[in-house]
Amino acid sequence: MKKRLKIVLHFSKDTWDKAVICDLIKKYDLIVNILKAQIYPRMEGNAVLDIEGKEENIKEALKYLKQLGINVKPLELTIDREEEKCVHCGFCLPACPTNALYMDMKSREVKLDKSKCVGCGACVLMCPLRIIYLPI
Ligand code: SF4
Ligand code: SF4
């Protein structure tokens, strides 16, 4: 059965130069779309991949990446917010279709419920301080 998923690879100073994309395609017969990559010589880096292929091949490919020492996580479709910089102005609130961003009436602070966020990105441009980011 075919499967498709988005993953984030974290490379260490020792694994930055592993030719994993080539191996994922050739050895595991996967379709690989690189959504984002920040890889520098002898430094930590990361790459966001959209991969598609047979379920068993994906399973083996993930095992292979882990064996190489590359940390693999599923891509979370939620925003990141620099909480400490938020001034709780509320500009982002009307943009959020799921109420993942909401006003806590007790503390009068704008809070984020990540479990409700669908990663639509509507809030990102609304923030005057630009402290909201999508993962890719
Ligand atoms: S990305 Fe969309 S769902 Fe998530 S907090 Fe922002 S506006 Fe709400
Ligand atoms: S718009 Fe930005 S600063 Fe204002 S409440 Fe939302 S995240 Fe905080």
JSON list of C-alpha atoms and ligand atoms in Angstrom, two decimals:
[
{"chain": "A", "resi": 1, "resn": "MET", "atom": "CA", "xyz": [0.00, 0.00, 0.00]},
{"chain": "A", "resi": 2, "resn": "LYS", "atom": "CA", "xyz": [1.23, 3.50, -0.86]},
{"chain": "A", "resi": 3, "resn": "LYS", "atom": "CA", "xyz": [1.84, 6.06, 1.83]},
{"chain": "A", "resi": 4, "resn": "ARG", "atom": "CA", "xyz": [2.81, 9.71, 1.87]},
{"chain": "A", "resi": 5, "resn": "LEU", "atom": "CA", "xyz": [4.18, 11.72, 4.76]},
{"chain": "A", "resi": 6, "resn": "LYS", "atom": "CA", "xyz": [6.13, 14.83, 5.63]},
{"chain": "A", "resi": 7, "resn": "ILE", "atom": "CA", "xyz": [9.18, 14.43, 7.84]},
{"chain": "A", "resi": 8, "resn": "VAL", "atom": "CA", "xyz": [11.85, 16.63, 9.37]},
{"chain": "A", "resi": 9, "resn": "LEU", "atom": "CA", "xyz": [15.42, 15.36, 9.37]},
{"chain": "A", "resi": 10, "resn": "HIS", "atom": "CA", "xyz": [17.89, 16.78, 11.86]},
{"chain": "A", "resi": 11, "resn": "PHE", "atom": "CA", "xyz": [21.53, 16.38, 10.86]},
{"chain": "A", "resi": 12, "resn": "SER", "atom": "CA", "xyz": [24.40, 16.59, 13.33]},
{"chain": "A", "resi": 13, "resn": "LYS", "atom": "CA", "xyz": [27.95, 17.80, 12.72]},
{"chain": "A", "resi": 14, "resn": "ASP", "atom": "CA", "xyz": [28.80, 14.17, 11.92]},
{"chain": "A", "resi": 15, "resn": "THR", "atom": "CA", "xyz": [25.92, 13.38, 9.59]},
{"chain": "A", "resi": 16, "resn": "TRP", "atom": "CA", "xyz": [25.51, 16.60, 7.57]},
{"chain": "A", "resi": 17, "resn": "ASP", "atom": "CA", "xyz": [27.24, 15.06, 4.53]},
{"chain": "A", "resi": 18, "resn": "LYS", "atom": "CA", "xyz": [25.22, 11.82, 4.24]},
{"chain": "A", "resi": 19, "resn": "ALA", "atom": "CA", "xyz": [23.73, 11.46, 0.76]},
{"chain": "A", "resi": 20, "resn": "VAL", "atom": "CA", "xyz": [20.37, 10.39, 2.09]},
{"chain": "A", "resi": 21, "resn": "ILE", "atom": "CA", "xyz": [18.12, 11.83, -0.62]},
{"chain": "A", "resi": 22, "resn": "CYS", "atom": "CA", "xyz": [19.85, 9.77, -3.25]},
{"chain": "A", "resi": 23, "resn": "ASP", "atom": "CA", "xyz": [19.53, 6.64, -1.10]},
{"chain": "A", "resi": 24, "resn": "LEU", "atom": "CA", "xyz": [15.85, 7.26, -0.36]},
{"chain": "A", "resi": 25, "resn": "ILE", "atom": "CA", "xyz": [15.18, 7.39, -4.08]},
{"chain": "A", "resi": 26, "resn": "LYS", "atom": "CA", "xyz": [17.48, 4.63, -5.31]},
{"chain": "A", "resi": 27, "resn": "LYS", "atom": "CA", "xyz": [17.48, 2.13, -2.45]},
{"chain": "A", "resi": 28, "resn": "TYR", "atom": "CA", "xyz": [13.92, 2.58, -1.21]},
{"chain": "A", "resi": 29, "resn": "ASP", "atom": "CA", "xyz": [12.17, 3.63, -4.42]},
{"chain": "A", "resi": 30, "resn": "LEU", "atom": "CA", "xyz": [10.61, 6.69, -2.84]},
{"chain": "A", "resi": 31, "resn": "ILE", "atom": "CA", "xyz": [9.43, 9.90, -4.45]},
{"chain": "A", "resi": 32, "resn": "VAL", "atom": "CA", "xyz": [11.14, 12.68, -2.49]},
{"chain": "A", "resi": 33, "resn": "ASN", "atom": "CA", "xyz": [10.20, 16.33, -2.57]},
{"chain": "A", "resi": 34, "resn": "ILE", "atom": "CA", "xyz": [12.55, 18.60, -0.62]},
{"chain": "A", "resi": 35, "resn": "LEU", "atom": "CA", "xyz": [10.34, 21.29, 0.92]},
{"chain": "A", "resi": 36, "resn": "LYS", "atom": "CA", "xyz": [13.14, 23.01, 2.81]},
{"chain": "A", "resi": 37, "resn": "ALA", "atom": "CA", "xyz": [16.80, 22.33, 3.56]},
{"chain": "A", "resi": 38, "resn": "GLN", "atom": "CA", "xyz": [19.37, 24.14, 5.65]},
{"chain": "A", "resi": 39, "resn": "ILE", "atom": "CA", "xyz": [22.55, 22.14, 5.54]},
{"chain": "A", "resi": 40, "resn": "TYR", "atom": "CA", "xyz": [26.00, 23.61, 6.03]},
{"chain": "A", "resi": 41, "resn": "PRO", "atom": "CA", "xyz": [29.40, 21.90, 6.11]},
{"chain": "A", "resi": 42, "resn": "ARG", "atom": "CA", "xyz": [30.30, 20.44, 9.53]},
{"chain": "A", "resi": 43, "resn": "MET", "atom": "CA", "xyz": [27.32, 22.06, 11.22]},
{"chain": "A", "resi": 44, "resn": "GLU", "atom": "CA", "xyz": [23.93, 20.97, 12.47]},
{"chain": "A", "resi": 45, "resn": "GLY", "atom": "CA", "xyz": [21.16, 21.29, 9.90]},
{"chain": "A", "resi": 46, "resn": "ASN", "atom": "CA", "xyz": [17.72, 20.15, 8.93]},
{"chain": "A", "resi": 47, "resn": "ALA", "atom": "CA", "xyz": [15.62, 19.22, 5.95]},
{"chain": "A", "resi": 48, "resn": "VAL", "atom": "CA", "xyz": [11.87, 18.93, 5.49]},
{"chain": "A", "resi": 49, "resn": "LEU", "atom": "CA", "xyz": [10.87, 16.19, 3.07]},
{"chain": "A", "resi": 50, "resn": "ASP", "atom": "CA", "xyz": [7.61, 15.08, 1.54]},
{"chain": "A", "resi": 51, "resn": "ILE", "atom": "CA", "xyz": [8.07, 11.38, 0.79]},
{"chain": "A", "resi": 52, "resn": "GLU", "atom": "CA", "xyz": [5.85, 8.90, -0.99]},
{"chain": "A", "resi": 53, "resn": "GLY", "atom": "CA", "xyz": [6.20, 5.20, -1.65]},
{"chain": "A", "resi": 54, "resn": "LYS", "atom": "CA", "xyz": [5.28, 1.71, -0.53]},
{"chain": "A", "resi": 55, "resn": "GLU", "atom": "CA", "xyz": [4.53, 1.56, 3.18]},
{"chain": "A", "resi": 56, "resn": "GLU", "atom": "CA", "xyz": [7.17, -1.13, 3.81]},
{"chain": "A", "resi": 57, "resn": "ASN", "atom": "CA", "xyz": [9.78, 0.87, 1.89]},
{"chain": "A", "resi": 58, "resn": "ILE", "atom": "CA", "xyz": [9.04, 3.98, 3.94]},
{"chain": "A", "resi": 59, "resn": "LYS", "atom": "CA", "xyz": [9.38, 1.96, 7.13]},
{"chain": "A", "resi": 60, "resn": "GLU", "atom": "CA", "xyz": [12.75, 0.58, 6.02]},
{"chain": "A", "resi": 61, "resn": "ALA", "atom": "CA", "xyz": [13.91, 4.03, 4.87]},
{"chain": "A", "resi": 62, "resn": "LEU", "atom": "CA", "xyz": [13.10, 5.57, 8.27]},
{"chain": "A", "resi": 63, "resn": "LYS", "atom": "CA", "xyz": [14.99, 2.74, 9.96]},
{"chain": "A", "resi": 64, "resn": "TYR", "atom": "CA", "xyz": [17.96, 3.40, 7.66]},
{"chain": "A", "resi": 65, "resn": "LEU", "atom": "CA", "xyz": [17.97, 7.13, 8.49]},
{"chain": "A", "resi": 66, "resn": "LYS", "atom": "CA", "xyz": [17.92, 6.39, 12.21]},
{"chain": "A", "resi": 67, "resn": "GLN", "atom": "CA", "xyz": [20.78, 3.90, 11.81]},
{"chain": "A", "resi": 68, "resn": "LEU", "atom": "CA", "xyz": [22.81, 6.68, 10.19]},
{"chain": "A", "resi": 69, "resn": "GLY", "atom": "CA", "xyz": [22.26, 8.79, 13.30]},
{"chain": "A", "resi": 70, "resn": "ILE", "atom": "CA", "xyz": [19.84, 11.20, 11.64]},
{"chain": "A", "resi": 71, "resn": "ASN", "atom": "CA", "xyz": [17.00, 12.27, 13.87]},
{"chain": "A", "resi": 72, "resn": "VAL", "atom": "CA", "xyz": [13.65, 11.90, 12.08]},
{"chain": "A", "resi": 73, "resn": "LYS", "atom": "CA", "xyz": [10.38, 13.43, 13.25]},
{"chain": "A", "resi": 74, "resn": "PRO", "atom": "CA", "xyz": [7.01, 13.80, 11.57]},
{"chain": "A", "resi": 75, "resn": "LEU", "atom": "CA", "xyz": [6.37, 17.37, 10.44]},
{"chain": "A", "resi": 76, "resn": "GLU", "atom": "CA", "xyz": [4.02, 19.07, 12.85]},
{"chain": "A", "resi": 77, "resn": "LEU", "atom": "CA", "xyz": [1.50, 21.22, 11.04]},
{"chain": "A", "resi": 78, "resn": "THR", "atom": "CA", "xyz": [1.37, 23.76, 13.80]},
{"chain": "A", "resi": 79, "resn": "ILE", "atom": "CA", "xyz": [2.87, 27.18, 14.17]},
{"chain": "A", "resi": 80, "resn": "ASP", "atom": "CA", "xyz": [5.70, 28.22, 16.43]},
{"chain": "A", "resi": 81, "resn": "ARG", "atom": "CA", "xyz": [5.38, 31.45, 18.36]},
{"chain": "A", "resi": 82, "resn": "GLU", "atom": "CA", "xyz": [8.04, 33.32, 20.31]},
{"chain": "A", "resi": 83, "resn": "GLU", "atom": "CA", "xyz": [5.92, 33.34, 23.44]},
{"chain": "A", "resi": 84, "resn": "GLU", "atom": "CA", "xyz": [8.18, 35.63, 25.43]},
{"chain": "A", "resi": 85, "resn": "LYS", "atom": "CA", "xyz": [7.98, 38.37, 22.78]},
{"chain": "A", "resi": 86, "resn": "CYS", "atom": "CA", "xyz": [4.17, 38.35, 22.45]},
{"chain": "A", "resi": 87, "resn": "VAL", "atom": "CA", "xyz": [2.57, 41.60, 23.60]},
{"chain": "A", "resi": 88, "resn": "HIS", "atom": "CA", "xyz": [-0.96, 40.05, 23.57]},
{"chain": "A", "resi": 89, "resn": "CYS", "atom": "CA", "xyz": [-2.30, 42.70, 21.22]},
{"chain": "A", "resi": 90, "resn": "GLY", "atom": "CA", "xyz": [-4.83, 40.22, 19.80]},
{"chain": "A", "resi": 91, "resn": "PHE", "atom": "CA", "xyz": [-4.32, 41.10, 16.11]},
{"chain": "A", "resi": 92, "resn": "CYS", "atom": "CA", "xyz": [-3.85, 37.42, 15.30]},
{"chain": "A", "resi": 93, "resn": "LEU", "atom": "CA", "xyz": [-7.11, 36.31, 16.91]},
{"chain": "A", "resi": 94, "resn": "PRO", "atom": "CA", "xyz": [-9.64, 37.12, 14.14]},
{"chain": "A", "resi": 95, "resn": "ALA", "atom": "CA", "xyz": [-7.48, 35.34, 11.57]},
{"chain": "A", "resi": 96, "resn": "CYS", "atom": "CA", "xyz": [-7.59, 31.98, 13.33]},
{"chain": "A", "resi": 97, "resn": "PRO", "atom": "CA", "xyz": [-10.37, 29.77, 11.95]},
{"chain": "A", "resi": 98, "resn": "THR", "atom": "CA", "xyz": [-10.13, 27.11, 14.66]},
{"chain": "A", "resi": 99, "resn": "ASN", "atom": "CA", "xyz": [-9.70, 29.27, 17.78]},
{"chain": "A", "resi": 100, "resn": "ALA", "atom": "CA", "xyz": [-6.30, 27.71, 18.33]},
{"chain": "A", "resi": 101, "resn": "LEU", "atom": "CA", "xyz": [-5.28, 31.27, 19.20]},
{"chain": "A", "resi": 102, "resn": "TYR", "atom": "CA", "xyz": [-7.53, 32.55, 21.93]},
{"chain": "A", "resi": 103, "resn": "MET", "atom": "CA", "xyz": [-7.72, 35.16, 24.64]},
{"chain": "A", "resi": 104, "resn": "ASP", "atom": "CA", "xyz": [-7.38, 33.76, 28.14]},
{"chain": "A", "resi": 105, "resn": "MET", "atom": "CA", "xyz": [-9.91, 35.93, 29.94]},
{"chain": "A", "resi": 106, "resn": "LYS", "atom": "CA", "xyz": [-8.28, 35.42, 33.34]},
{"chain": "A", "resi": 107, "resn": "SER", "atom": "CA", "xyz": [-4.75, 36.45, 32.43]},
{"chain": "A", "resi": 108, "resn": "ARG", "atom": "CA", "xyz": [-5.79, 38.65, 29.44]},
{"chain": "A", "resi": 109, "resn": "GLU", "atom": "CA", "xyz": [-3.09, 36.91, 27.45]},
{"chain": "A", "resi": 110, "resn": "VAL", "atom": "CA", "xyz": [-3.30, 35.51, 23.92]},
{"chain": "A", "resi": 111, "resn": "LYS", "atom": "CA", "xyz": [-2.62, 31.80, 24.17]},
{"chain": "A", "resi": 112, "resn": "LEU", "atom": "CA", "xyz": [-2.07, 29.05, 21.62]},
{"chain": "A", "resi": 113, "resn": "ASP", "atom": "CA", "xyz": [-3.72, 25.63, 21.79]},
{"chain": "A", "resi": 114, "resn": "LYS", "atom": "CA", "xyz": [-1.49, 23.62, 19.44]},
{"chain": "A", "resi": 115, "resn": "SER", "atom": "CA", "xyz": [-3.94, 20.73, 19.36]},
{"chain": "A", "resi": 116, "resn": "LYS", "atom": "CA", "xyz": [-6.43, 22.95, 17.49]},
{"chain": "A", "resi": 117, "resn": "CYS", "atom": "CA", "xyz": [-3.95, 24.48, 15.03]},
{"chain": "A", "resi": 118, "resn": "VAL", "atom": "CA", "xyz": [-4.29, 23.20, 11.45]},
{"chain": "A", "resi": 119, "resn": "GLY", "atom": "CA", "xyz": [-1.25, 25.06, 10.14]},
{"chain": "A", "resi": 120, "resn": "CYS", "atom": "CA", "xyz": [-3.23, 27.29, 7.75]},
{"chain": "A", "resi": 121, "resn": "GLY", "atom": "CA", "xyz": [-0.78, 30.16, 8.35]},
{"chain": "A", "resi": 122, "resn": "ALA", "atom": "CA", "xyz": [-3.50, 32.83, 8.43]},
{"chain": "A", "resi": 123, "resn": "CYS", "atom": "CA", "xyz": [-2.14, 34.29, 11.68]},
{"chain": "A", "resi": 124, "resn": "VAL", "atom": "CA", "xyz": [1.45, 34.65, 10.48]},
{"chain": "A", "resi": 125, "resn": "LEU", "atom": "CA", "xyz": [0.95, 37.87, 8.49]},
{"chain": "A", "resi": 126, "resn": "MET", "atom": "CA", "xyz": [-1.39, 39.36, 11.07]},
{"chain": "A", "resi": 127, "resn": "CYS", "atom": "CA", "xyz": [1.25, 39.61, 13.78]},
{"chain": "A", "resi": 128, "resn": "PRO", "atom": "CA", "xyz": [2.85, 43.07, 13.76]},
{"chain": "A", "resi": 129, "resn": "LEU", "atom": "CA", "xyz": [5.89, 41.73, 15.59]},
{"chain": "A", "resi": 130, "resn": "ARG", "atom": "CA", "xyz": [6.37, 38.81, 13.15]},
{"chain": "A", "resi": 131, "resn": "ILE", "atom": "CA", "xyz": [6.84, 36.32, 15.95]},
{"chain": "A", "resi": 132, "resn": "ILE", "atom": "CA", "xyz": [4.66, 33.57, 14.46]},
{"chain": "A", "resi": 133, "resn": "TYR", "atom": "CA", "xyz": [6.27, 31.04, 12.13]},
{"chain": "A", "resi": 134, "resn": "LEU", "atom": "CA", "xyz": [5.13, 28.10, 10.11]},
{"chain": "A", "resi": 135, "resn": "PRO", "atom": "CA", "xyz": [7.45, 25.07, 10.37]},
{"chain": "A", "resi": 136, "resn": "ILE", "atom": "CA", "xyz": [8.26, 25.18, 6.64]},
{"chain": "B", "resi": 1, "resn": "SF4", "atom": "S1", "xyz": [-1.90, 28.57, 11.68]},
{"chain": "B", "resi": 1, "resn": "SF4", "atom": "FE1", "xyz": [-4.14, 28.83, 11.32]},
{"chain": "B", "resi": 1, "resn": "SF4", "atom": "S2", "xyz": [-5.10, 27.43, 12.79]},
{"chain": "B", "resi": 1, "resn": "SF4", "atom": "FE2", "xyz": [-2.95, 27.66, 13.45]},
{"chain": "B", "resi": 1, "resn": "SF4", "atom": "S3", "xyz": [-3.01, 29.30, 14.98]},
{"chain": "B", "resi": 1, "resn": "SF4", "atom": "FE3", "xyz": [-2.57, 30.29, 13.00]},
{"chain": "B", "resi": 1, "resn": "SF4", "atom": "S4", "xyz": [-4.55, 30.89, 12.16]},
{"chain": "B", "resi": 1, "resn": "SF4", "atom": "FE4", "xyz": [-4.95, 29.44, 13.83]},
{"chain": "B", "resi": 2, "resn": "SF4", "atom": "S1", "xyz": [-0.48, 39.36, 16.89]},
{"chain": "B", "resi": 2, "resn": "SF4", "atom": "FE1", "xyz": [1.56, 38.70, 17.58]},
{"chain": "B", "resi": 2, "resn": "SF4", "atom": "S2", "xyz": [2.04, 40.01, 19.35]},
{"chain": "B", "resi": 2, "resn": "SF4", "atom": "FE2", "xyz": [-0.16, 40.19, 18.96]},
{"chain": "B", "resi": 2, "resn": "SF4", "atom": "S3", "xyz": [-1.12, 38.65, 20.28]},
{"chain": "B", "resi": 2, "resn": "SF4", "atom": "FE3", "xyz": [-0.81, 37.66, 18.29]},
{"chain": "B", "resi": 2, "resn": "SF4", "atom": "S4", "xyz": [1.23, 36.68, 18.48]},
{"chain": "B", "resi": 2, "resn": "SF4", "atom": "FE4", "xyz": [1.07, 38.16, 20.15]}
]
